[in-house]
XYZ file of C-alpha atoms in Angstrom:
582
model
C -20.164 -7.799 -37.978
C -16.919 -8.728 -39.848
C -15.718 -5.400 -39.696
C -16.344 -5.042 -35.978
C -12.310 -5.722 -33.961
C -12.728 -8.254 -31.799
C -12.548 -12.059 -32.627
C -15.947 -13.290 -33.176
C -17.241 -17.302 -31.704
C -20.675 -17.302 -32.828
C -22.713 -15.915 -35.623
C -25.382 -13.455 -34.505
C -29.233 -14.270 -33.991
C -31.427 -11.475 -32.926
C -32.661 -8.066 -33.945
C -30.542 -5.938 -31.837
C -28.669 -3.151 -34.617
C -25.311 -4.325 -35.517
C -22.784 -3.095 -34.438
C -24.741 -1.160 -31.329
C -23.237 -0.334 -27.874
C -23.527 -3.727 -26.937
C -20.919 -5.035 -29.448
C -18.712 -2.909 -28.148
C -19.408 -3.210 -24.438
C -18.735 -7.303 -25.066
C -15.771 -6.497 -27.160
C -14.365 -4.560 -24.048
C -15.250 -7.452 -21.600
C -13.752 -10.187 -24.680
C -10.210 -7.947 -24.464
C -10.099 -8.378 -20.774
C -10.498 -12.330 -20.798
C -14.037 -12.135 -19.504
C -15.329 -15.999 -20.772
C -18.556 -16.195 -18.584
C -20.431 -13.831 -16.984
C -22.832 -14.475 -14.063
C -26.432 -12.770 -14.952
C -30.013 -13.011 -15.235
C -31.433 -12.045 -18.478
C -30.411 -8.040 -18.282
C -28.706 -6.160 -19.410
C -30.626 -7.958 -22.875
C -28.639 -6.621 -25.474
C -25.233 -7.137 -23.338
C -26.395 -11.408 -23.154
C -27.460 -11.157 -26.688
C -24.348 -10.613 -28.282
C -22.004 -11.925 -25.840
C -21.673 -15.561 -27.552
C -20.765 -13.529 -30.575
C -17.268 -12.879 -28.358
C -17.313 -16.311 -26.863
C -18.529 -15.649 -23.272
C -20.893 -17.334 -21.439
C -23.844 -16.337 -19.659
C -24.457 -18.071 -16.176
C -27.628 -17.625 -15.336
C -28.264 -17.539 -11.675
C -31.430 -17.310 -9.969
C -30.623 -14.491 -7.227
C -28.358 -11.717 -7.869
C -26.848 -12.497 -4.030
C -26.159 -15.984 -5.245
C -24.542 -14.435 -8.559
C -22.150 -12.269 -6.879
C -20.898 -14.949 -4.669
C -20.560 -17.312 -7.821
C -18.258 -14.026 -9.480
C -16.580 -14.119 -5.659
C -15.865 -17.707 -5.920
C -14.754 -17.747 -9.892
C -11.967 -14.982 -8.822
C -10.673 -16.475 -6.063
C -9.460 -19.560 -7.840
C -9.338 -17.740 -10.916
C -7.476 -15.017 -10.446
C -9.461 -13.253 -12.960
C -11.458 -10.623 -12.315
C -15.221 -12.150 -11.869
C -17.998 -9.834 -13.889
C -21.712 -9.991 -12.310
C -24.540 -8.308 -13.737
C -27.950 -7.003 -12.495
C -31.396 -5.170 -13.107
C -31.487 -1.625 -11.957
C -33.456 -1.564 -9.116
C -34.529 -4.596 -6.802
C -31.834 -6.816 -8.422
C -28.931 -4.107 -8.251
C -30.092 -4.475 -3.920
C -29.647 -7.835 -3.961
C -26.047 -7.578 -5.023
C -24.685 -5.642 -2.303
C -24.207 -8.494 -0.038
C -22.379 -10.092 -1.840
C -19.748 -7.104 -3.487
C -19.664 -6.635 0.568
C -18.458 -9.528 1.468
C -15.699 -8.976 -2.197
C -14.876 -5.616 -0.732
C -13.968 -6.972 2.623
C -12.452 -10.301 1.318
C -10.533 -8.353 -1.772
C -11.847 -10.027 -4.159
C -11.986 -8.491 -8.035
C -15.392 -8.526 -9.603
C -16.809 -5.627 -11.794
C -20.742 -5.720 -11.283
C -22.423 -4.645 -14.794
C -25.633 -2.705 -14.000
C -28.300 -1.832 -16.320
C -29.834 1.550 -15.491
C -33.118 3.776 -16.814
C -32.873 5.048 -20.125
C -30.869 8.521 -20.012
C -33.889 10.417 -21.115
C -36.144 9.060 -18.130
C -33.415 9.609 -14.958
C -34.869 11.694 -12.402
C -38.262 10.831 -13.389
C -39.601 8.441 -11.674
C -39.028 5.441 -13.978
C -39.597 1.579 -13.165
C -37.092 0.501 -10.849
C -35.274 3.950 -10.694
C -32.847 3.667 -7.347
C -29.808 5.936 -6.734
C -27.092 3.187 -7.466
C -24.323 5.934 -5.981
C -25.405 5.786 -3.016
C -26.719 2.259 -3.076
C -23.155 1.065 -4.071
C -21.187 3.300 -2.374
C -20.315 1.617 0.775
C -20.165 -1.667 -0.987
C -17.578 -1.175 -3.851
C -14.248 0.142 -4.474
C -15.308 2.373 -7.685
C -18.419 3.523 -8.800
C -19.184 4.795 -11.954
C -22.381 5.426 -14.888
C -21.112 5.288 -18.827
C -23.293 7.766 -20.578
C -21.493 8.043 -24.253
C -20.723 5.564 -27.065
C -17.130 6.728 -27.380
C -16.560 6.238 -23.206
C -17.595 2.468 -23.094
C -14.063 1.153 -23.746
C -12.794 4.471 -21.084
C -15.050 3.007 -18.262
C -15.173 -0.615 -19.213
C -11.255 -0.618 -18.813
C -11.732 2.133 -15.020
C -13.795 -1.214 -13.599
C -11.433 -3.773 -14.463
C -8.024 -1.373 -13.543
C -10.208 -0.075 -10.521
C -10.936 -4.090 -9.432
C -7.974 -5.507 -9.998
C -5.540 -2.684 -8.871
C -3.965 -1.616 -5.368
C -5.961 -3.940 -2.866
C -8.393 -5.705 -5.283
C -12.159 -5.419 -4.650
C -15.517 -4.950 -6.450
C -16.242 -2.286 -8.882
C -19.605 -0.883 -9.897
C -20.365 0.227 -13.714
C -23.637 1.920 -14.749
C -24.891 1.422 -17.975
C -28.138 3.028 -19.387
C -29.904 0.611 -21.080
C -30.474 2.717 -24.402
C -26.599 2.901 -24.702
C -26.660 -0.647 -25.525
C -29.293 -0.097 -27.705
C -27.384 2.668 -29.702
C -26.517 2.404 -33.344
C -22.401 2.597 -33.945
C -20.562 2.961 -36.910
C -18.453 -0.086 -37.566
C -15.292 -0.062 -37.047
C -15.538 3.013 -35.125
C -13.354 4.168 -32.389
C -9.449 3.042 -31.473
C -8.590 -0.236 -31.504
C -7.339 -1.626 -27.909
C -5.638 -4.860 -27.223
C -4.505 -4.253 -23.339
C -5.622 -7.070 -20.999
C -6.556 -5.626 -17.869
C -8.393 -9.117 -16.364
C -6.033 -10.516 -14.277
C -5.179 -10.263 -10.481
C -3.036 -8.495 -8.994
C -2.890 -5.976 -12.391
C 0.306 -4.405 -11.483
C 2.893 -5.684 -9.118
C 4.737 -3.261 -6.575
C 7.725 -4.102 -4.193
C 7.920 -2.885 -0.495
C 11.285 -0.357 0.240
C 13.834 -1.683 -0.064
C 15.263 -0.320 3.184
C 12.924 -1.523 5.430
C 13.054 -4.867 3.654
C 16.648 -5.369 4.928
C 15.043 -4.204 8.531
C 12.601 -7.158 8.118
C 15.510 -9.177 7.291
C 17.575 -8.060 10.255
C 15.009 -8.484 12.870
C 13.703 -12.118 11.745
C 17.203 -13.494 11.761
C 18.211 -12.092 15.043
C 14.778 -12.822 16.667
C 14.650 -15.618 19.227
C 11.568 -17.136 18.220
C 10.112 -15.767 15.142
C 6.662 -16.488 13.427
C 4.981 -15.931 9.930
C 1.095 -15.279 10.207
C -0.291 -15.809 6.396
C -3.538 -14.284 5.457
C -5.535 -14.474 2.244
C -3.822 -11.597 0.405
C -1.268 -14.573 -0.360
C -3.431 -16.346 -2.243
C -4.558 -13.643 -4.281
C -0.952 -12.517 -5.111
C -0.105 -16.055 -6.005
C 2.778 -15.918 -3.227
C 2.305 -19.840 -2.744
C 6.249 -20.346 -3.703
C 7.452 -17.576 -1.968
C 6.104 -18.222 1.038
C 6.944 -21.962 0.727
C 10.670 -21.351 0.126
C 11.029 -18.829 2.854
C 9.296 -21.151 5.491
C 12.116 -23.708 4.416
C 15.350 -21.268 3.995
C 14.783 -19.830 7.305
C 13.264 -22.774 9.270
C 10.816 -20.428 10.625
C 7.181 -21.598 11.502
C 4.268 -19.811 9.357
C 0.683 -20.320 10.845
C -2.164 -19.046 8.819
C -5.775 -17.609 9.105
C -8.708 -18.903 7.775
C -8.767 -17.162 4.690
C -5.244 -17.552 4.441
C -5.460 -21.730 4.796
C -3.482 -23.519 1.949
C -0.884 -20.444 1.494
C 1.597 -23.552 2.922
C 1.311 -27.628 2.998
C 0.056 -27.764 6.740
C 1.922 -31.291 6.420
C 5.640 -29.363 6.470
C 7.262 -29.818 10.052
C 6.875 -26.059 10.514
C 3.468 -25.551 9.380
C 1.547 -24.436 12.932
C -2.080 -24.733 11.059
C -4.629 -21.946 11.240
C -4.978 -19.739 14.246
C -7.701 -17.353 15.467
C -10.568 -17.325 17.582
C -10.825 -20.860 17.731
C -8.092 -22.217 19.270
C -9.824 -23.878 22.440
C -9.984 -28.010 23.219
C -10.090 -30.369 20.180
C -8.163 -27.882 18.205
C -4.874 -28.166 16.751
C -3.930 -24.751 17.787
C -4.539 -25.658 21.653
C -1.243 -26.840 21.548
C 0.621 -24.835 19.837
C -0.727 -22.094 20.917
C 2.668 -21.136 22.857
C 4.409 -20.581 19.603
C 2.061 -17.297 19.553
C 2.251 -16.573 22.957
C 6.279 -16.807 22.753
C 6.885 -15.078 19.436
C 8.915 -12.049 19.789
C 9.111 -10.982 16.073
C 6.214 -11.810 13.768
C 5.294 -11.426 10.295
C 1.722 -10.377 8.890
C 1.566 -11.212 5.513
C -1.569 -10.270 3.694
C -3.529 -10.407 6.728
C -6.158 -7.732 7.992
C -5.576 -8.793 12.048
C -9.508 -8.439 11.800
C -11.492 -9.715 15.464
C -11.835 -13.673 14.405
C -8.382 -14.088 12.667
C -6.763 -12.426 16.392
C -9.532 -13.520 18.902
C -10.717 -9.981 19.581
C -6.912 -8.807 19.419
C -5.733 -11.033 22.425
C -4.025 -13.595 20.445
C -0.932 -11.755 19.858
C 1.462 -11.229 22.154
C 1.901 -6.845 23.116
C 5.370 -7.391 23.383
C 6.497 -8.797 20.069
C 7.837 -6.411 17.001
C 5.558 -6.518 13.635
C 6.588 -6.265 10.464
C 3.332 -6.311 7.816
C 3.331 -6.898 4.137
C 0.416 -5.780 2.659
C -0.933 -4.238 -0.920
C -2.782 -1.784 1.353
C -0.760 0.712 3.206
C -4.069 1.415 5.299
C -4.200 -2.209 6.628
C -0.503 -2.031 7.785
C -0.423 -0.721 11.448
C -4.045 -0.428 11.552
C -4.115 -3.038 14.572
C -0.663 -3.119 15.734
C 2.407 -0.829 14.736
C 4.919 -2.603 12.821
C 7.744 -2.501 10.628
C 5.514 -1.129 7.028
C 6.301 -3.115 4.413
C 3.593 -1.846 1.914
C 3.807 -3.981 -1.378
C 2.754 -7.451 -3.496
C 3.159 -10.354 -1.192
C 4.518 -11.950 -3.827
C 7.569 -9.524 -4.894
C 7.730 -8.325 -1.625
C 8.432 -11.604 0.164
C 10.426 -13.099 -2.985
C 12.841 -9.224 -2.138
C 13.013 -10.470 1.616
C 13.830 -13.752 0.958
C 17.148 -12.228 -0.983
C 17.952 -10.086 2.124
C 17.534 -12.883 4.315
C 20.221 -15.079 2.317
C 22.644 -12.032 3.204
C 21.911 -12.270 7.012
C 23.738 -14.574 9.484
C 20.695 -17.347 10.009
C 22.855 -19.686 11.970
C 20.217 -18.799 14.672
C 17.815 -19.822 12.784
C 19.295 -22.917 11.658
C 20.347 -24.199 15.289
C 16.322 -23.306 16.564
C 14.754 -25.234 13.915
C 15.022 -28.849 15.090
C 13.624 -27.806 18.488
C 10.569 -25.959 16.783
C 9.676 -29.107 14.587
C 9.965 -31.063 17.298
C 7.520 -28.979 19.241
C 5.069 -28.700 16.269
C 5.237 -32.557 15.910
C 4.440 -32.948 19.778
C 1.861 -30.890 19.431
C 0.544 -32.471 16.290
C 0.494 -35.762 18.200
C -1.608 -34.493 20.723
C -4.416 -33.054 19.198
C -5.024 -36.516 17.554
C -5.129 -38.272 20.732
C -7.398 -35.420 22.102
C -9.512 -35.447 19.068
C -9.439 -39.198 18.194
C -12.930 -40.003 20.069
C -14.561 -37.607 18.454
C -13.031 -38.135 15.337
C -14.057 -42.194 14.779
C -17.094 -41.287 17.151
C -20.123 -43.599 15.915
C -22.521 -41.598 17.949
C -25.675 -41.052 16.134
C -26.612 -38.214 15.674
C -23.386 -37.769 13.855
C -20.665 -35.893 15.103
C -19.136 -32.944 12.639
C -15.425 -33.757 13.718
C -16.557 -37.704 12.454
C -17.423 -36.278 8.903
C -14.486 -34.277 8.695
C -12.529 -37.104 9.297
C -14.068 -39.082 7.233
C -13.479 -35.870 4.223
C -10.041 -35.500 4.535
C -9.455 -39.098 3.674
C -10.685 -38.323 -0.121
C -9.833 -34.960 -0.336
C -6.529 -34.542 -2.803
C -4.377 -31.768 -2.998
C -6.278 -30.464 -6.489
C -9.207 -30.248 -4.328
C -11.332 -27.226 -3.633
C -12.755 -27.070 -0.381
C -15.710 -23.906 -0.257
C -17.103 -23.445 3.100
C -20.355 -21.312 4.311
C -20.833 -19.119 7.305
C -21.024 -19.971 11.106
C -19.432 -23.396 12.199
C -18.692 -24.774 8.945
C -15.179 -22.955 8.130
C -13.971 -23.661 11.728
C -14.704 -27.697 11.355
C -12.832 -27.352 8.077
C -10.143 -25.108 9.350
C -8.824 -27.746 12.311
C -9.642 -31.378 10.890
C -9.324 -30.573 6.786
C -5.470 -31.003 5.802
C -4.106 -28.953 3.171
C -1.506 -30.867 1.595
C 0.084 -28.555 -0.751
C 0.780 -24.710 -1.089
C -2.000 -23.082 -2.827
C -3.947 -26.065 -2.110
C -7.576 -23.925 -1.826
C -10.294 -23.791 0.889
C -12.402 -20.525 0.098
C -14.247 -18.876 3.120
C -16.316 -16.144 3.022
C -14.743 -14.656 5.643
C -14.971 -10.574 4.735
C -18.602 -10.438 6.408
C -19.296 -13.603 7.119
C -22.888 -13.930 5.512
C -24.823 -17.123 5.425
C -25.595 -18.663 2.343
C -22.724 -17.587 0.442
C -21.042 -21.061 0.158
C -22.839 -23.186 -2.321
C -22.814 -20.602 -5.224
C -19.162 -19.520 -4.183
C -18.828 -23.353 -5.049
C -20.455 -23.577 -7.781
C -18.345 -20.082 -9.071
C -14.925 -22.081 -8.211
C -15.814 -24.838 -10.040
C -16.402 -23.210 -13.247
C -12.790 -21.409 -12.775
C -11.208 -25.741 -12.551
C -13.714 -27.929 -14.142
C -11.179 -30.243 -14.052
C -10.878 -30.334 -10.283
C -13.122 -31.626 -6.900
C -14.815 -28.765 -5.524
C -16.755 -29.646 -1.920
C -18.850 -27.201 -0.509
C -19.622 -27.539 3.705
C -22.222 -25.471 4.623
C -25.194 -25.565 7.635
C -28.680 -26.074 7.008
C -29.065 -22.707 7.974
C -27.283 -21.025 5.598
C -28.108 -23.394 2.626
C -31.726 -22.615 3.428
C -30.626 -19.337 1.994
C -29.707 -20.624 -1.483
C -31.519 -23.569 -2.102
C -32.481 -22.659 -5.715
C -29.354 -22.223 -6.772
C -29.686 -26.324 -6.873
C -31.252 -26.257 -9.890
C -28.784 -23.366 -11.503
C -25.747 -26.310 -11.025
C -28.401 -28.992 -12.731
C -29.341 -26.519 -15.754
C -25.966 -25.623 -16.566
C -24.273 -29.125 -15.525
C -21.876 -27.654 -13.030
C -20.790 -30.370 -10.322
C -20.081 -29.653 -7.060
C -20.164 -31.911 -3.233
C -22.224 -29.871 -0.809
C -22.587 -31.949 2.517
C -25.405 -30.082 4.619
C -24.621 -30.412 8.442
C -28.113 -30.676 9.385
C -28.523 -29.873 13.371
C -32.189 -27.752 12.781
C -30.394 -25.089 14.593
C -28.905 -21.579 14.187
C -25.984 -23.503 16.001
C -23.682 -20.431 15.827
C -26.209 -18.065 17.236
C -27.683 -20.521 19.515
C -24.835 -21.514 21.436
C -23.099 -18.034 21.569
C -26.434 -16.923 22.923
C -26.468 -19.855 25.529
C -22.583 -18.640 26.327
C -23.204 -14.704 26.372
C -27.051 -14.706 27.840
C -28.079 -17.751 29.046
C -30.324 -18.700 26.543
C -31.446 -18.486 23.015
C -33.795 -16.978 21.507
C -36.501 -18.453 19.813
C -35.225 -17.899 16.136
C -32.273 -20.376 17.026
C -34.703 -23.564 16.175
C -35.386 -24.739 12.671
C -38.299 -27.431 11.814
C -36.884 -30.663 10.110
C -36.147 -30.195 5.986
C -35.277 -33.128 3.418
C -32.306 -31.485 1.882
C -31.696 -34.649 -0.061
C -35.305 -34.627 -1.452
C -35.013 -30.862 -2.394
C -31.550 -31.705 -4.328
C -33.148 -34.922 -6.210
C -36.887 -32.155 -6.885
C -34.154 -30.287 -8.957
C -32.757 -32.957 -10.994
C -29.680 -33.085 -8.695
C -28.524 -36.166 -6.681
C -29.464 -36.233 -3.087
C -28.625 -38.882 0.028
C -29.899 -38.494 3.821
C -26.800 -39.572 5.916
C -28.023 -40.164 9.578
C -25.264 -43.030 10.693
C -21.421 -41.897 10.676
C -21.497 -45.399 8.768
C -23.303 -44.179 5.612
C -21.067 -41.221 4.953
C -18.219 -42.566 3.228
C -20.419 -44.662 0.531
C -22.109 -41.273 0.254
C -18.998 -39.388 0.101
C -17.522 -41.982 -2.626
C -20.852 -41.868 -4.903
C -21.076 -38.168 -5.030
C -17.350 -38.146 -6.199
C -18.568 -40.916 -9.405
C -21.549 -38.742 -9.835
C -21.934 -36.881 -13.315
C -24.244 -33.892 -11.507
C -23.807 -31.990 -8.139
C -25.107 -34.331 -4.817
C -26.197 -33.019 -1.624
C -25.320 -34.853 1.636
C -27.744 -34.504 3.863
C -25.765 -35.032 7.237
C -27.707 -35.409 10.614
C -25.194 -34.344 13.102
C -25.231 -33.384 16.903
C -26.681 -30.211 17.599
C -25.320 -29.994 20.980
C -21.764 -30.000 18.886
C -19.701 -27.289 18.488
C -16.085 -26.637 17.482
C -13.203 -25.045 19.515
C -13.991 -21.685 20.085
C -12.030 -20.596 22.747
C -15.401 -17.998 23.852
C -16.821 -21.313 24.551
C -14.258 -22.596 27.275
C -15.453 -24.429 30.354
C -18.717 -22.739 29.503
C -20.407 -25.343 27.242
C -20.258 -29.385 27.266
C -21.042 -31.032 24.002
């Protein structure tokens, strides 16, 4: 193995041939910065010699679970996140969650054993057509069928994830490859690190840059919309130094939470589809309604992020940044500024300095003002609900009661349904590229405790909280004992209700009733957590929370707050106004 490139951690100890495809597979995946990857035991040989290049195997217990861990490791990352699977049943199983990466662009490259080349097309165990399987689910797919093509395709995936608008990418790999006999030393030696995200860096035109420019300083009341394509460019300071040069307010979506400190005096908060009472963006909603120019900035003006396209006003001008050219106009025509949010907005920032902002300037004290007012008044509209002793507990109460510890290292990982509204209007984030992950590209439940438990192994160092339902935790319950095995600690609080509460009140709203899958029998999530070596506490009394809370955060292994809260609560969807009580 000595004479194999590639810098070696640990000495090698099984009976695979050495060097075989394998070696050079891992090599590949070592070049690229790949330190863990998130797998059952196949591909075999791939696991086998991976600690002899220093990376990691975390072994999950569902491949859906293991691509949302790769989804979560990215995001925070900003590396591309590798899963792998069986051919087969487990390859199925990770569609959901490369889905929900495609839609979210997010960078993983999913590693998937296939059939021996000899037996394709004939009927072998677990033989699927992973084209077709993967094609509406993945950016790229591809099969590597030769010895002297692994480093070709292994380097396609990571380009092809990390590239353009980032997303996942599918490789192949017959499992005899990785079996194969190689001559050491064999083949070119390749240093190029193509792991990171974004991989290459483009700048909108310059022309219709100084447009942008123009039309923001001249507008009467101008607004910045931030989506999550500013977190993965790493556009934290741009944004943040724009927001202050120009005085001009930047609201977010929920993907796009933490892009600014939601403390600044022109921070507006998160707007979307849930903007109705007890929200913060009740009251400022007029800033939207008012806006004559506004700026999309990594933001897909999808159906929840623009209330079923009502939100913005018809009569404003767009201008869009965005690393897809597809996504720009795609809603509503605007000004195309097609490049990194990063570059892009650091190259607009430069032709703003050369514009007259004195508009700008004499606005801004009357916007803060507004913002403050408005600030002011969803506390004293939210302040019963917020200290609210009520038993069962009330979600706004525990949210309250979470933003109190939270810091602005912390990681904040929310499920499906209710749980990323709650966080999006009573969680603060209190720095730029302070993170709260959402799987908000399809929205499927059960994706937030192993997205958690993915973020935390990108900061070990840091607090990562997951806030998920007991409906969608249902989903990923074993995953439990995958933080306990591999000592990974992460804060989920489970707001128990025994409802579908999403589905069940929408269906109340929309039909007048719900249906009969809406209503879950009583679990012990607590007991479940402490059955797999985990810590576990059953919160039913707002006044047990914060010991809970504080505990967890001393604990050595992940907890699970099991939170008994209202079902007949809901958060500020504005489908739900003067419709519902609770």
């Amino acid at each position: 193995m000595d004479t194999m490139p590639g810098k070696l951690a640990q000495a090698p100890c099984h009976k695979l041939p050495t060097p075989c495809g394998a070696h050079v597979f891992a090599r590949a995946l070592q070049r690229h910065g790949v330190e863990l990857m998130f797998g059952q035991s196949l591909p075999s040989a791939l696991y086998l010699v991976a600690p002899e290049f220093g990376i990691r195997q975390i072994a999950y217990r569902t491949e859906n679970a293991g691509a949302a861990m790769a989804d979560g490791y990215a995001r925070v990352s900003r590396k591309v996140g590798v899963v792998t699977g069986q051919n087969g049943p487990a390859a199925a199983l990770l569609v959901s969650g490369l889905s929900e990466a495609l839609k979210a662009s997010i960078p993983i490259v999913a590693i998937v054993q296939d059939v021996r080349r000899t037996q394709t097309d004939k009927n072998a165990f677990q033989e699927l057509d992973h084209f077709d399987l993967f094609r509406g689910c993945s950016k790229w797919v591809r099969r590597v069928s030769q010895m002297s093509r692994i480093d070709d395709y292994v380097d396609m995936a990571f380009v092809a994830a990390a590239s353009g608008r980032p997303g996942p990418a599918v490789l192949l790999c017959p499992q005899d490859l990785l079996l194969e006999p190689t001559a050491a030393g064999a083949g070119e030696v390749r240093r190029e690190n193509l792991g990171r995200c974004p991989l290459d860096r483009s700048v909108a035109d310059p022309a219709c840059i100084e447009k942008a420019a123009q039309l923001l300083a001249n507008a009467a009341h101008p607004l910045l919309v931030a989506g999550g394509g500013v977190h993965m460019s790493g556009a934290h300071s741009e944004l943040a130094h724009l927001q202050e040069a120009t005085g001009i307010p930047v609201a977010t979506t929920s993907m796009g939470k933490g892009a600014v400190d939601e403390r600044h005096p022109l921070s507006v908060g998160v707007i979307g589809y849930f903007m109705g009472a007890r929200s913060i963006g009740k009251h400022l909603r007029g800033l939207v309604d008012e806006a004559d120019v506004i700026l999309l900035i990594g933001n897909r003006t999808n159906q929840n992020g623009t209330d079923s396209w009502t939100l913005y006003p018809p009569t404003a001008k767009y201008i869009h940044i965005d690393i897809d050219s597809q996504e720009i106009g795609r809603n509503y025509e605007a000004l195309r500024l097609n490049g990194d949010a990063k570059l892009t907005l650091a190259a607009l920032d430069q032709a703003l300095a050369r514009q007259d902002l004195s508009k700008r300037r004499e606005g801004r004290a009357a916007v803060e003002q507004r913002i403050a007012a408005a600030r002011r008044s969803f506390a004293a509209e939210a302040q019963t609900m917020m200290h609210s002793d009520a038993v069962p507990i009330r979600p706004e109460r525990l949210m309250f009661e979470l933003n109190k510890v939270l810091g602005p290292d912390s990681v904040v990982v929310t499920d499906a349904s209710y749980a990323p509204i709650w966080a999006a209007n009573y969680l603060t984030a209190q720095r730029a590229d302070m993170r709260f992950l959402a799987g908000r590209g399809l929205a499927g439940l059960g994706w937030g405790l192993p997205a958690a438990i993915g973020a935390k192994l990108a900061v070990a160092e840091r607090d990562v909280f997951c806030i998920t339902g007991d409906g969608g935790f249902a989903h990923v319950w074993s995953e439990l004992e995958t933080a306990r095995r591999l000592d990974i600690k992460v804060i989920v609080i489970v707001l128990n209700n025994q409802i579908l509460a999403y589905q069940s009140h929408a269906e109340d709203v929309l039909y007048g009733n719900h249906t009969d899958a809406c209503t879950l029998g009583p679990v012990d999530h607590a007991a479940i957590a402490r059955a797999c070596g985990c810590e576990g506490v059953r919160v039913e009394s707002p006044a047990q929370f914060q010991p809970a809370l504080e505990r967890a955060m001393r604990a050595n292994v992940t907890t699970v707050i099991d939170a008994i809260i209202d079902p007949k609560a809901y958060p500020p969807l504005t489908l739900y106004e003067g419709k519902m009580s609770g």
